[in-house]
mmCIF file of C-alpha atoms in Angstrom:
data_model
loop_
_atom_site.group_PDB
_atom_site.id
_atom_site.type_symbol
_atom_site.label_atom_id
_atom_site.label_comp_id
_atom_site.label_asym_id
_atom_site.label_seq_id
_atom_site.Cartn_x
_atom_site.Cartn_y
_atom_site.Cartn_z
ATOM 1 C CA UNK X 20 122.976 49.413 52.271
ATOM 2 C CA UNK X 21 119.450 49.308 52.870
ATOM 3 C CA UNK X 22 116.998 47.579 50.177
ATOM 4 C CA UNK X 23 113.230 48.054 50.117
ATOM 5 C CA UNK X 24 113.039 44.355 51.464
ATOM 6 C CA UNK X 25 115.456 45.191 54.422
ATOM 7 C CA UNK X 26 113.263 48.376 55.669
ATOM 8 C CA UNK X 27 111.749 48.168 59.509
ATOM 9 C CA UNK X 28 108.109 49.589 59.492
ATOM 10 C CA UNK X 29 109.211 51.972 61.884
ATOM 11 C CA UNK X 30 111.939 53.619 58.967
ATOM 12 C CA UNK X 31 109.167 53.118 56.172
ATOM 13 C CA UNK X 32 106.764 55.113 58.410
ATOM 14 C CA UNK X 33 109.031 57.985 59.215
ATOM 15 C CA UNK X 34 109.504 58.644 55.582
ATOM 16 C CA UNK X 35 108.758 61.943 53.884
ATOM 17 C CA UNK X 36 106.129 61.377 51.047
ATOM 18 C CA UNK X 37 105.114 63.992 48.922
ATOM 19 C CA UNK X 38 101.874 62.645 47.186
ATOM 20 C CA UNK X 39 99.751 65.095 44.839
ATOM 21 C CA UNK X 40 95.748 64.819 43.274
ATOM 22 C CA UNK X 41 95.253 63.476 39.856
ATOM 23 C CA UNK X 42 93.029 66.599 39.592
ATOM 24 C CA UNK X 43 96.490 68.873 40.681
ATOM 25 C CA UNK X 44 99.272 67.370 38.475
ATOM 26 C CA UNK X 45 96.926 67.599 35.525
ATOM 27 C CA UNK X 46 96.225 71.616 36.298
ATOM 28 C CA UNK X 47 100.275 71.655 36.444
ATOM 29 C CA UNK X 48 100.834 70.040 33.617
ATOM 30 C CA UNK X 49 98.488 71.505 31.688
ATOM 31 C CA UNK X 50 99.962 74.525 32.584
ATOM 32 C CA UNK X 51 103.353 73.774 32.147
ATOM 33 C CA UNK X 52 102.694 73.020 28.447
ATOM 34 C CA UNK X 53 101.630 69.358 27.972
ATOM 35 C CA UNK X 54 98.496 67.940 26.751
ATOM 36 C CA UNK X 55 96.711 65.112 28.346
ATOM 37 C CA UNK X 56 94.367 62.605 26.472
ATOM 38 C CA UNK X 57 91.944 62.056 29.312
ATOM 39 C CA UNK X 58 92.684 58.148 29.755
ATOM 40 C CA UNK X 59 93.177 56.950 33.330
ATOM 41 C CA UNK X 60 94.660 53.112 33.441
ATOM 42 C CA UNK X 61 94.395 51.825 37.184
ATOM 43 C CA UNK X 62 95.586 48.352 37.613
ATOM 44 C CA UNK X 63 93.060 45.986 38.867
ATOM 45 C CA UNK X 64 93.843 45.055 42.713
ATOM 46 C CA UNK X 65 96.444 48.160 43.289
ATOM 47 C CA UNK X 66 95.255 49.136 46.692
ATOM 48 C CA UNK X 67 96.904 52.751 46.509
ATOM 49 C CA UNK X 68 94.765 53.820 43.716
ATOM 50 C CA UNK X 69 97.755 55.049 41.568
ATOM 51 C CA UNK X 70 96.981 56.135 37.892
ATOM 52 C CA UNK X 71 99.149 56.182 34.401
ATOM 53 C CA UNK X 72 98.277 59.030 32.470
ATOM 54 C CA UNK X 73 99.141 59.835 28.698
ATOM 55 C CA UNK X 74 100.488 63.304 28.519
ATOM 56 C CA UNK X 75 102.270 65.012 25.414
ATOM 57 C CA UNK X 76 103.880 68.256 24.982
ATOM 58 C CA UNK X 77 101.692 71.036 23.450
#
């Protein structure tokens, strides 16, 4: 069993990521039928820029 911990660079590299806009997954969820409040919480020192976002079905 591999753990996170246990991964070589070179398997961590090869993996698939599938990473999407803030600006797309709010035009899909919007138009899947949820609401979003417009609040964008980065935590400070996150170097990947990730966001939590408050969304709530219409």
């Amino acid at each position: 069993m591999i753990r996170d911990h246990d991964e070589s660079w070179t398997y961590n590299a090869a993996e698939l990521r599938h990473f999407y806009s803030l600006r797309f997954l709010d035009n899909w969820l919007s138009n899947s039928g949820f609401l979003g409040d417009g609040r964008r919480l980065y935590q400070s020192g996150d170097p990947t820029h990730n966001a939590l976002m408050v969304y709530r079905k219409a």
